[in-house]
Coordinates of C-alpha atoms and ligand atoms in Angstrom, one line a residue:
M1 CA 138.4 104.7 109.0
Y2 CA 135.4 103.0 111.0
T3 CA 135.9 101.2 114.0
E4 CA 133.1 98.9 115.4
V5 CA 132.8 99.3 119.3
K6 CA 131.4 96.2 120.8
N7 CA 129.9 95.2 124.2
D8 CA 131.2 92.6 126.3
A9 CA 128.9 89.8 124.4
G10 CA 130.3 90.9 121.1
K11 CA 127.6 92.9 119.6
V12 CA 128.4 96.4 117.7
I13 CA 127.0 99.1 119.7
A14 CA 128.4 101.9 118.2
I15 CA 130.6 103.2 115.3
Q16 CA 133.9 105.3 115.6
T17 CA 134.9 107.3 113.0
D18 CA 137.4 110.1 111.9
E19 CA 136.0 110.5 108.6
P20 CA 134.8 114.2 107.4
G21 CA 130.7 114.6 107.3
Q22 CA 130.1 114.2 103.8
Q23 CA 131.8 110.7 103.6
I24 CA 130.1 109.6 106.3
L25 CA 126.9 110.6 104.5
D26 CA 128.2 108.7 101.5
N27 CA 128.8 105.4 103.3
P28 CA 125.7 103.6 103.1
L29 CA 126.7 101.1 106.0
V30 CA 126.8 104.0 108.3
N31 CA 124.5 106.9 106.8
K32 CA 121.5 107.6 108.6
G33 CA 120.4 110.5 106.6
T34 CA 117.6 112.9 108.5
A35 CA 117.9 110.3 111.4
F36 CA 121.2 111.7 112.7
S37 CA 120.8 113.2 116.0
Q38 CA 121.5 116.8 116.7
E39 CA 124.6 115.7 118.7
E40 CA 126.0 113.6 115.9
R41 CA 125.4 116.5 113.4
D42 CA 127.6 118.7 115.8
T43 CA 130.4 116.3 116.2
L44 CA 130.4 114.6 112.8
G45 CA 130.4 118.1 111.0
L46 CA 127.2 117.3 109.5
N47 CA 125.4 120.9 110.2
G48 CA 124.1 122.3 106.9
R49 CA 124.4 119.0 105.0
L50 CA 120.9 117.6 106.1
P51 CA 117.5 119.5 106.3
V52 CA 117.2 120.9 109.8
Q53 CA 114.4 118.3 110.7
V54 CA 115.7 115.5 112.9
E55 CA 113.7 112.4 112.0
T56 CA 113.3 109.0 113.7
M57 CA 113.8 105.9 111.7
Q58 CA 109.9 105.1 111.6
S59 CA 109.3 108.4 110.1
Q60 CA 111.9 107.8 107.4
V61 CA 110.1 104.3 106.6
R62 CA 106.9 106.0 106.4
R63 CA 108.4 108.1 103.5
V64 CA 109.9 105.4 101.9
Y65 CA 106.9 103.5 101.9
R66 CA 105.1 106.4 100.2
Q67 CA 107.7 106.8 97.7
F68 CA 107.6 103.0 96.9
K69 CA 104.2 103.0 96.2
E70 CA 104.0 105.9 94.0
K71 CA 106.2 104.5 91.6
G72 CA 104.6 103.3 88.3
N73 CA 105.6 99.8 88.0
D74 CA 108.0 97.0 89.6
I75 CA 111.1 97.6 87.9
E76 CA 110.8 101.4 88.7
R77 CA 110.1 100.0 92.3
N78 CA 113.2 97.8 91.8
V79 CA 115.7 100.6 90.9
F80 CA 114.2 102.6 93.7
L81 CA 114.9 100.2 96.3
N82 CA 118.4 99.3 95.0
L83 CA 119.1 103.1 95.3
L84 CA 118.0 103.2 98.8
H85 CA 120.0 100.2 99.9
D86 CA 123.1 102.0 98.0
T87 CA 122.5 105.1 100.1
N88 CA 121.3 104.4 103.4
T89 CA 121.6 100.3 104.1
T90 CA 120.1 100.2 107.4
L91 CA 117.0 101.9 106.5
F92 CA 116.6 99.8 103.7
F93 CA 116.6 96.9 105.4
Q94 CA 114.6 98.4 108.0
F95 CA 111.9 99.1 105.7
A96 CA 112.2 95.6 103.8
S97 CA 111.9 93.8 107.3
Q98 CA 108.7 95.8 108.0
H99 CA 107.0 95.3 104.5
I100 CA 108.6 91.9 103.7
D101 CA 105.5 90.7 101.7
E102 CA 106.0 93.5 99.6
V103 CA 109.6 94.1 99.2
L104 CA 110.7 90.3 98.5
P105 CA 108.8 90.0 95.1
I106 CA 110.6 93.3 94.1
V107 CA 114.0 93.0 95.0
Y108 CA 114.0 88.9 94.3
T109 CA 111.7 86.8 92.3
P110 CA 110.0 87.7 90.1
T111 CA 110.9 91.6 89.7
V112 CA 114.3 90.7 89.9
G113 CA 114.3 88.8 86.5
D114 CA 113.3 91.8 84.7
A115 CA 116.1 93.6 86.6
V116 CA 118.6 91.2 85.2
E117 CA 117.5 91.6 81.5
K118 CA 117.8 95.5 82.0
Y119 CA 121.0 95.6 83.8
S120 CA 122.9 97.2 81.2
A121 CA 120.1 99.4 80.1
E122 CA 119.1 100.3 83.7
F123 CA 122.8 100.7 85.0
R124 CA 123.4 103.3 87.4
R125 CA 126.7 102.5 89.5
P126 CA 128.9 99.5 90.0
A127 CA 128.0 97.3 92.9
G128 CA 130.0 94.1 93.7
V129 CA 133.0 92.7 92.2
Y130 CA 133.4 91.9 88.4
L131 CA 136.0 89.2 87.7
S132 CA 136.1 89.0 83.8
Y133 CA 138.2 86.1 82.1
Q134 CA 140.1 88.8 79.9
E135 CA 141.4 90.0 83.0
R136 CA 142.1 87.0 84.9
E137 CA 145.6 87.7 85.6
H138 CA 144.3 90.3 87.9
M139 CA 141.8 88.5 89.8
D140 CA 143.9 87.8 92.8
G141 CA 144.8 91.4 93.4
I142 CA 141.1 92.6 92.6
L143 CA 139.9 90.2 95.5
A144 CA 142.8 91.1 97.8
G145 CA 141.4 94.6 97.4
F146 CA 138.2 93.3 99.5
T147 CA 140.0 92.1 102.5
N148 CA 139.9 95.3 104.5
R149 CA 136.7 94.2 106.3
Q150 CA 135.6 90.8 107.3
I151 CA 133.6 88.8 104.7
D152 CA 131.4 85.9 105.9
L153 CA 129.4 85.4 102.7
I154 CA 130.2 85.5 99.2
I155 CA 127.4 84.9 96.2
V156 CA 129.1 84.2 92.8
T157 CA 127.0 83.7 89.5
D158 CA 128.1 83.3 85.8
G159 CA 124.8 84.5 84.9
E160 CA 124.5 81.5 82.5
A161 CA 121.1 80.0 83.8
V162 CA 119.0 82.8 85.6
L163 CA 116.1 81.9 87.2
G164 CA 113.9 80.4 84.2
I165 CA 115.4 83.2 81.8
G166 CA 118.4 81.9 80.6
D167 CA 121.9 83.5 80.0
W168 CA 122.0 87.0 80.8
G169 CA 125.7 87.2 81.0
I170 CA 126.8 90.1 83.4
G171 CA 123.0 90.9 84.5
G172 CA 123.4 88.0 86.7
M173 CA 125.1 90.5 88.8
D174 CA 121.5 91.6 90.1
I175 CA 120.5 88.0 91.1
S176 CA 123.4 87.9 93.4
I177 CA 122.6 91.2 94.9
G178 CA 119.1 90.4 95.3
K179 CA 119.8 87.1 97.0
L180 CA 121.9 88.7 99.4
M181 CA 119.1 91.1 100.3
V182 CA 117.3 88.0 101.2
Y183 CA 120.0 86.6 103.3
I184 CA 119.9 89.8 105.3
I185 CA 116.0 90.3 105.2
C186 CA 115.5 86.9 106.3
A187 CA 118.1 85.9 108.6
G188 CA 119.9 89.0 109.8
I189 CA 123.2 88.1 107.9
N190 CA 125.4 91.5 108.3
P191 CA 125.3 93.6 105.0
A192 CA 128.8 95.0 105.8
R193 CA 130.1 91.2 105.6
V194 CA 128.8 90.0 102.1
L195 CA 130.3 90.3 98.6
P196 CA 128.4 89.6 95.5
I197 CA 131.0 88.3 92.5
Q198 CA 129.9 88.2 88.8
L199 CA 132.3 86.0 87.0
D200 CA 132.1 87.7 83.5
V201 CA 133.1 84.6 81.2
G202 CA 131.0 85.9 78.3
T203 CA 127.4 85.1 77.1
N204 CA 125.7 82.9 74.4
N205 CA 122.8 85.1 74.2
Q206 CA 122.9 86.8 70.6
A207 CA 120.7 89.6 71.7
L208 CA 123.2 90.8 74.4
L209 CA 126.1 90.5 72.0
D210 CA 124.5 92.3 69.5
D211 CA 123.8 95.0 71.9
P212 CA 126.1 97.9 71.7
M213 CA 125.1 98.8 75.5
Y214 CA 125.8 95.5 76.8
L215 CA 128.3 95.9 79.6
G216 CA 129.7 92.6 80.0
S217 CA 132.5 91.0 77.9
P218 CA 131.2 90.8 74.3
H219 CA 132.0 87.3 73.5
K220 CA 130.7 83.8 73.5
R221 CA 131.0 82.1 76.9
I222 CA 134.5 80.2 77.4
A223 CA 133.9 76.6 77.9
G224 CA 135.9 73.2 78.8
E225 CA 139.1 73.3 80.4
E226 CA 139.4 77.3 80.0
Y227 CA 136.3 77.5 81.9
D228 CA 137.3 74.8 84.3
A229 CA 140.7 76.8 85.1
F230 CA 139.0 80.1 85.5
I231 CA 136.9 78.3 88.4
A232 CA 139.8 76.7 89.8
Q233 CA 141.3 80.0 89.8
F234 CA 138.6 81.7 91.4
V235 CA 138.1 79.1 94.3
A236 CA 142.2 79.4 95.1
S237 CA 141.7 83.0 95.3
V238 CA 138.6 82.8 97.5
E239 CA 140.2 80.4 99.8
K240 CA 143.4 82.5 100.4
H241 CA 141.9 86.0 100.8
F242 CA 138.6 84.5 102.7
P243 CA 139.5 81.3 104.4
N244 CA 136.3 81.0 106.2
V245 CA 133.9 82.6 103.9
Y246 CA 130.6 80.5 103.0
L247 CA 130.6 80.4 99.3
H248 CA 127.1 80.4 97.4
W249 CA 127.0 79.6 93.8
E250 CA 124.0 81.1 92.1
D251 CA 122.3 80.5 88.6
F252 CA 125.3 78.7 86.8
G253 CA 124.1 76.4 83.8
R254 CA 123.3 73.0 84.7
D255 CA 126.4 71.2 84.0
H256 CA 128.4 73.6 85.6
A257 CA 126.5 74.0 88.6
R258 CA 126.6 70.1 89.3
S259 CA 130.2 69.7 88.3
I260 CA 131.4 72.5 90.4
L261 CA 129.2 71.6 93.7
E262 CA 130.6 67.8 93.4
K263 CA 134.2 69.3 92.8
Y264 CA 134.5 72.0 95.7
R265 CA 131.9 70.6 97.8
P266 CA 134.5 68.2 100.1
Q267 CA 137.1 71.3 100.4
L268 CA 134.7 74.2 101.1
C269 CA 131.9 75.4 103.0
T270 CA 129.9 75.9 100.0
F271 CA 126.1 75.7 98.5
N272 CA 124.4 76.2 95.5
D273 CA 120.7 77.3 95.9
D274 CA 119.5 75.9 92.5
M275 CA 120.4 72.3 93.4
Q276 CA 120.3 72.1 97.0
G277 CA 118.1 75.0 98.4
T278 CA 114.8 74.3 96.1
G279 CA 115.6 70.7 97.4
I280 CA 115.5 71.5 100.7
V281 CA 112.1 73.5 100.7
A282 CA 110.5 70.9 98.3
T283 CA 111.8 68.2 100.6
A284 CA 110.1 70.3 103.7
N285 CA 107.1 70.4 101.7
V286 CA 106.9 66.7 101.1
I287 CA 107.4 65.7 104.6
A288 CA 104.9 68.0 105.7
S289 CA 102.7 66.6 103.3
I290 CA 102.8 63.0 104.0
E291 CA 102.9 63.6 107.9
A292 CA 99.9 66.1 107.6
T293 CA 98.0 63.5 105.4
K294 CA 99.0 60.6 107.9
T295 CA 100.2 58.6 104.9
A296 CA 103.4 56.6 105.0
Y297 CA 106.3 57.1 102.4
G298 CA 105.6 53.6 101.1
D299 CA 102.1 55.1 99.9
H300 CA 103.5 57.7 97.4
R301 CA 105.0 57.9 94.1
V302 CA 107.0 61.0 92.9
V303 CA 107.3 62.3 89.5
M304 CA 109.6 64.9 88.3
F305 CA 108.8 66.8 85.1
G306 CA 111.8 68.5 84.0
A307 CA 115.1 66.8 85.1
G308 CA 117.5 69.5 85.3
T309 CA 119.6 71.3 88.1
A310 CA 116.7 72.1 90.1
G311 CA 114.7 69.0 89.4
C312 CA 117.4 66.3 90.0
G313 CA 118.6 68.5 92.9
I314 CA 114.8 67.9 94.5
M315 CA 114.9 64.3 93.6
D316 CA 118.4 63.8 95.5
Q317 CA 117.0 64.9 98.8
I318 CA 113.5 63.7 98.4
L319 CA 115.2 60.3 98.1
D320 CA 117.2 60.9 101.0
A321 CA 113.9 61.9 102.9
F322 CA 112.4 58.7 101.7
V323 CA 115.4 56.5 103.0
A324 CA 115.2 58.6 106.4
G325 CA 111.5 58.1 106.5
G326 CA 112.2 54.0 106.7
L327 CA 112.7 53.1 103.3
S328 CA 115.4 51.2 101.4
K329 CA 117.2 53.1 98.7
E330 CA 116.1 50.8 96.3
D331 CA 112.3 50.8 97.3
A332 CA 112.5 54.6 97.3
L333 CA 113.9 54.7 93.9
S334 CA 111.4 52.2 92.8
R335 CA 108.6 55.0 93.3
F336 CA 110.5 57.6 91.4
Y337 CA 109.9 58.8 87.8
I338 CA 111.8 61.6 86.1
I339 CA 110.7 63.2 82.6
D340 CA 112.8 65.3 80.3
R341 CA 112.3 66.4 76.8
Q342 CA 112.4 62.7 75.5
G343 CA 109.7 61.7 77.8
L344 CA 110.0 59.3 80.9
V345 CA 113.8 58.8 81.4
V346 CA 114.5 55.2 81.0
D347 CA 117.8 53.3 81.2
D348 CA 118.0 52.0 77.5
M349 CA 118.5 56.0 76.3
E350 CA 121.5 57.2 75.2
N351 CA 123.5 59.9 76.8
L352 CA 122.0 60.3 79.8
P353 CA 123.7 62.7 82.1
D354 CA 125.2 61.0 84.9
F355 CA 122.9 62.8 87.5
Q356 CA 119.9 61.4 85.6
Q357 CA 120.8 58.0 85.7
C358 CA 120.0 56.7 89.1
Y359 CA 116.2 57.7 88.6
A360 CA 116.2 56.0 84.9
R361 CA 113.4 53.2 85.1
K362 CA 114.4 49.8 83.7
R363 CA 112.7 49.5 80.2
S364 CA 111.0 46.3 81.6
E365 CA 109.5 47.9 84.4
V366 CA 107.4 50.4 82.0
S367 CA 107.2 47.7 79.0
A368 CA 103.6 46.6 80.0
W369 CA 102.3 50.3 80.6
D370 CA 99.5 51.6 78.3
V371 CA 101.3 54.3 76.3
K372 CA 101.0 55.6 72.6
D373 CA 104.8 55.7 71.9
S374 CA 107.1 53.7 74.2
S375 CA 110.2 55.8 72.9
N376 CA 108.6 58.9 74.4
I377 CA 106.5 58.3 77.4
T378 CA 104.6 61.6 78.2
L379 CA 104.2 63.0 81.4
E380 CA 100.3 62.1 81.1
E381 CA 100.9 58.6 80.7
V382 CA 103.7 58.4 83.8
V383 CA 101.2 59.9 86.0
R384 CA 98.6 57.4 84.9
N385 CA 100.4 54.3 84.8
G386 CA 102.9 55.1 87.6
K387 CA 99.8 56.3 89.7
A388 CA 101.7 59.4 91.0
T389 CA 100.7 60.8 94.1
I390 CA 103.6 63.8 94.4
L391 CA 104.1 65.8 91.2
I392 CA 106.7 68.4 90.9
G393 CA 107.5 70.8 88.1
C394 CA 111.2 72.1 87.1
S395 CA 110.6 72.4 83.6
T396 CA 109.9 76.0 82.6
V397 CA 107.2 74.7 80.5
K398 CA 104.1 76.8 81.2
G399 CA 100.8 74.9 81.4
A400 CA 102.5 71.3 81.3
F401 CA 100.2 70.1 84.0
T402 CA 97.1 70.1 81.9
P403 CA 93.7 69.6 83.3
A404 CA 93.9 65.7 82.5
I405 CA 97.1 65.3 84.4
I406 CA 95.7 67.3 87.5
R407 CA 92.4 65.1 87.3
Q408 CA 94.5 62.1 87.5
M409 CA 96.6 62.9 90.1
A410 CA 93.3 63.4 92.2
A411 CA 92.2 60.1 91.2
N412 CA 95.6 58.7 92.4
A413 CA 95.5 60.0 95.6
E414 CA 93.4 61.5 98.2
Y415 CA 95.6 64.7 98.6
P416 CA 97.7 65.0 95.7
V417 CA 100.5 67.0 96.2
I418 CA 101.4 69.3 93.2
M419 CA 104.2 71.7 93.0
P420 CA 104.6 73.9 89.7
L421 CA 108.1 75.3 90.6
S422 CA 108.9 77.1 87.5
N423 CA 109.9 80.7 87.6
P424 CA 108.8 83.4 86.8
T425 CA 104.9 83.1 87.0
S426 CA 104.9 82.8 83.1
R427 CA 106.5 79.6 83.0
S428 CA 104.5 78.0 85.7
E429 CA 103.6 74.4 84.8
A430 CA 100.2 75.2 86.5
E431 CA 97.9 77.7 87.7
P432 CA 97.1 76.9 91.5
K433 CA 93.3 78.2 91.0
D434 CA 93.0 75.2 88.3
I435 CA 94.7 72.9 90.8
I436 CA 92.3 73.8 93.6
E437 CA 89.2 73.6 91.3
L438 CA 90.3 70.3 89.6
T439 CA 91.2 68.7 92.9
D440 CA 88.2 69.8 94.7
G441 CA 90.3 71.9 97.1
K442 CA 92.3 68.9 98.4
G443 CA 95.8 69.4 96.1
I444 CA 98.6 70.3 98.2
I445 CA 100.4 73.2 96.4
A446 CA 103.6 74.9 96.2
A447 CA 104.3 77.2 93.6
G448 CA 107.6 78.6 92.3
S449 CA 106.6 82.4 92.1
P450 CA 103.7 84.2 93.9
F451 CA 100.2 83.5 93.4
A452 CA 97.1 85.5 94.8
P453 CA 95.1 83.3 97.2
V454 CA 92.2 81.4 95.5
D455 CA 88.5 81.3 96.7
Y456 CA 86.8 78.0 96.2
K457 CA 83.4 76.8 97.2
G458 CA 83.5 79.7 100.2
K459 CA 87.0 79.1 101.3
T460 CA 90.1 80.9 100.4
Y461 CA 93.0 79.1 99.9
Q462 CA 96.8 80.7 100.4
I463 CA 99.0 79.8 97.9
S464 CA 102.6 79.0 99.3
Q465 CA 105.5 80.1 97.3
G466 CA 108.0 77.1 97.2
N467 CA 110.5 80.0 98.1
N468 CA 114.2 79.1 99.0
A469 CA 114.2 82.3 101.1
F470 CA 113.0 80.0 103.9
I471 CA 116.1 78.2 103.6
F472 CA 119.3 79.6 102.4
P473 CA 119.4 82.6 104.9
G474 CA 118.8 80.0 107.7
L475 CA 121.5 77.5 106.6
G476 CA 123.9 80.1 105.6
L477 CA 123.6 81.8 109.0
G478 CA 124.1 78.6 110.8
A479 CA 127.3 77.5 108.8
I480 CA 128.7 81.1 109.4
A481 CA 127.7 81.2 113.1
V482 CA 129.8 78.0 113.9
K483 CA 132.3 78.7 111.2
A484 CA 131.2 75.1 109.5
T485 CA 134.0 73.8 107.2
C486 CA 131.7 72.2 104.6
V487 CA 127.9 72.0 104.0
S488 CA 127.0 68.4 104.9
D489 CA 124.1 66.1 103.8
G490 CA 123.4 66.0 107.6
M491 CA 123.0 69.8 107.8
I492 CA 120.9 70.1 104.8
R493 CA 118.6 67.4 106.2
A494 CA 118.6 69.3 109.5
A495 CA 117.2 72.3 107.5
S496 CA 114.5 70.4 105.7
R497 CA 113.4 69.0 108.9
T498 CA 113.3 72.3 110.8
L499 CA 111.3 74.1 108.0
S500 CA 108.7 71.1 107.6
S501 CA 108.0 71.4 111.2
F502 CA 106.7 74.8 110.9
S503 CA 104.3 73.8 108.1
P504 CA 100.4 75.2 108.8
L505 CA 99.7 71.8 107.3
H506 CA 100.0 70.3 110.6
K507 CA 97.1 72.5 111.9
G508 CA 94.8 70.6 109.2
I509 CA 94.5 70.1 105.5
G510 CA 93.9 73.1 103.3
N511 CA 96.0 75.3 105.0
P512 CA 99.3 76.6 103.1
V513 CA 102.0 74.1 103.1
L514 CA 104.6 76.9 104.0
P515 CA 104.1 79.4 106.7
P516 CA 103.8 83.1 105.6
I517 CA 107.0 84.9 104.0
H518 CA 106.8 87.2 107.1
D519 CA 107.5 84.4 109.5
A520 CA 110.9 84.0 107.7
L521 CA 113.3 85.6 110.1
K522 CA 111.6 83.4 112.9
V523 CA 112.1 80.0 110.8
S524 CA 115.4 81.1 109.7
G525 CA 116.5 81.3 113.3
S526 CA 115.2 77.9 114.0
V527 CA 116.9 76.3 110.6
A528 CA 120.3 78.1 111.8
V529 CA 120.5 76.8 115.2
A530 CA 119.5 73.2 114.0
V531 CA 122.0 73.6 111.0
G532 CA 124.9 75.1 113.6
K533 CA 124.0 71.8 115.9
Q534 CA 124.2 69.4 113.2
A535 CA 127.5 71.0 112.1
V536 CA 128.8 70.9 115.5
A537 CA 127.7 67.2 116.1
E538 CA 129.6 66.2 112.9
G539 CA 133.0 67.8 113.9
L540 CA 132.5 70.4 111.3
S541 CA 133.0 73.8 113.2
A542 CA 136.2 75.3 112.6
I543 CA 136.1 77.3 115.7
K544 CA 135.2 74.1 117.6
A545 CA 131.9 75.5 119.0
K546 CA 129.9 73.5 121.5
E547 CA 126.2 72.4 121.0
E548 CA 125.3 74.6 123.8
D549 CA 126.9 77.4 122.4
V550 CA 125.1 77.6 118.9
E551 CA 121.9 79.6 119.9
K552 CA 124.2 82.3 121.4
L553 CA 126.7 82.2 118.2
V554 CA 123.5 82.4 115.9
A555 CA 122.2 85.4 118.0
L556 CA 125.7 87.0 117.8
N557 CA 126.1 86.7 114.0
Q558 CA 122.5 88.3 113.6
W559 CA 122.6 91.9 112.5
E560 CA 119.4 94.3 113.3
P561 CA 118.6 97.0 110.8
L562 CA 118.7 99.6 113.7
Y563 CA 120.8 102.7 113.8
I564 CA 123.6 103.0 116.4
P565 CA 125.3 105.7 117.7
V566 CA 128.1 107.3 115.6
K567 CA 130.8 109.1 117.3
R568 CA 134.1 110.8 116.9
Ligands
LIG601 P1 117.4 73.5 83.8 O1 117.5 74.2 82.6 O2 118.7 73.1 84.6 O3 116.4 72.5 84.0 C1 115.2 72.5 83.2 C2 114.8 71.3 82.7 O4 113.5 71.1 81.9 C3 116.2 70.6 81.6 O5 116.5 69.5 81.9 C4 115.2 70.7 80.3 O6 115.7 69.7 79.3 C5 113.9 70.4 80.6 N1 112.7 70.5 79.6 C6 112.6 71.7 79.1 N2 111.4 71.7 78.4 C7 110.8 70.5 78.6 C8 109.8 69.6 78.3 N3 109.0 70.1 77.3 N4 109.6 68.4 78.7 C9 110.4 67.8 79.4 N5 111.4 68.4 80.2 C10 111.8 69.8 79.8 O7 116.8 74.5 84.9 P2 116.8 74.5 86.4 O8 118.0 75.5 86.9 O9 116.6 73.2 86.9 O10 115.4 75.6 86.7 C11 114.3 74.9 86.1 C12 113.1 75.8 86.6 O11 112.8 75.8 88.0 C13 113.4 77.3 86.4 O12 112.0 77.9 86.1 C14 113.6 77.8 87.6 O13 113.4 79.2 88.1 C15 113.0 76.8 88.6 N6 113.3 77.0 90.0 C16 112.5 77.3 91.0 C17 112.9 77.4 92.5 C18 111.9 77.6 93.4 O14 110.9 77.6 93.2 N7 112.4 78.1 94.6 C19 114.3 77.3 92.6 C20 115.2 76.9 91.4 C21 114.8 76.8 90.2

């Protein structure tokens, strides 16, 4: 058994245990490897189970870094880091926080996409909870088995729409694990209090179904009422066993993502990063761009290319920001255009999904436009006729922002905002280098994947990755700290306002729109405090926290990757 020893402020300062030495070494949350002191080795029965040298954490970090650099490629680095995480969690997170720029792209996007695809082939050991449809009658008992520790945060996926790479079935587990690592690295969520869950509901990926090594349920995805009932059973079981948990939905298919969030948002403290996280970051970028260019909301027209889960989620929040910025909803909507496979979404199109409908333009509004085929108005035609000033891509269509479109953006606005957000890099709608060149360095860019800095006319432009890592960790921490009963629109607005205030654009155009990723911990702390305060102000704190307590509560919930004494 392991017991946390806390100080008067409630911080954990030591671990007390009666476990035998080998089991302590096998527990990744307690293991320190060669950094166990001689006194700990003597009292815990570790002598002879470790090399004789007692190391500091810093010398361990140096060795890890050397091993990390020696790996041949990123997927090997991903496997290596996951192994370290599963062996010595504290060392992994200390290493990650010191090398955040190099580690995030390995444990999260873009490398995690490769790990997801190779999940069954690279499988070493189980991690997290697997809830399969065929074993649904055992679900409650399985989750009950994880109630022996406090769980603050669950990430759940069904692996249907992983990043931009589609249906990877049970491989989605790696996304949940990677995302939890980001929560911990960027906000200091306690790794002992998180749980990744894979809902194994089958896969429609034929390559996986044909693969004899595939580890998930080898059948087509369940759908319709069967699927809805399975989700309802899952939510009921989570509410029963983890009543105050923050439930993060990850990489569900477009229709499921939206319907699940809409159904459960009022009753649970719940969040969908694809729909809400991306929107918060994109909105923060838009707010920062409008403020830094000293323009008004009414000066802008926004075009979204790819009106799926992320695209429409982003538009919903930008709409909210335009209204908060002083426009009526009607006026704001008159400046928004969404484009999907059938071209500009227009109100006379049949079978428009409900989440697209409010953005559909009236046919009469576009009938005078100069277009080739009015039944399929292209992106280029929308940007030109609609005089777009802000262009966002969530389509997974590589190169969709052609040079002609980017030039047109530059003609429409002095500082056009262009955000090719599709992941991974191979699906990006544009290369930042092209945007810089075609806008003569004036384009304000956020990309979905990491891109190298661009040198242009003697200046180096840092390219911001519209990285949700700036938002979901802090939002989660704020909600967890005050035990929020739901994630309200106000909390989301507080998060994007706070992130926008950190934009280096405020120091001058030409700077990146987002702060450097190694500032994520600082940004997350501020986002958490703003979100927690907003929850308190709206009466959404289950522990009835007071506004003046929020900073303390946030700090109390922040775990630091430092070794603490382990005692008998
Ligand atoms: P999705 O499948 O729900 O949406 C994609 C949309 O693009 C669909 O509506 C699809 O019909 C449309 N589309 C496809 N081809 C098109 C074409 N030729 N022309 C016009 N529209 C087309 O997927 P999603 O979850 O919304 O993700 C979309 C992309 O955004 C992915 O690459 C994802 O990785 C990326 N994304 C980025 C971030 C980020 O930057 N932080 C966050 C979430 C999602």
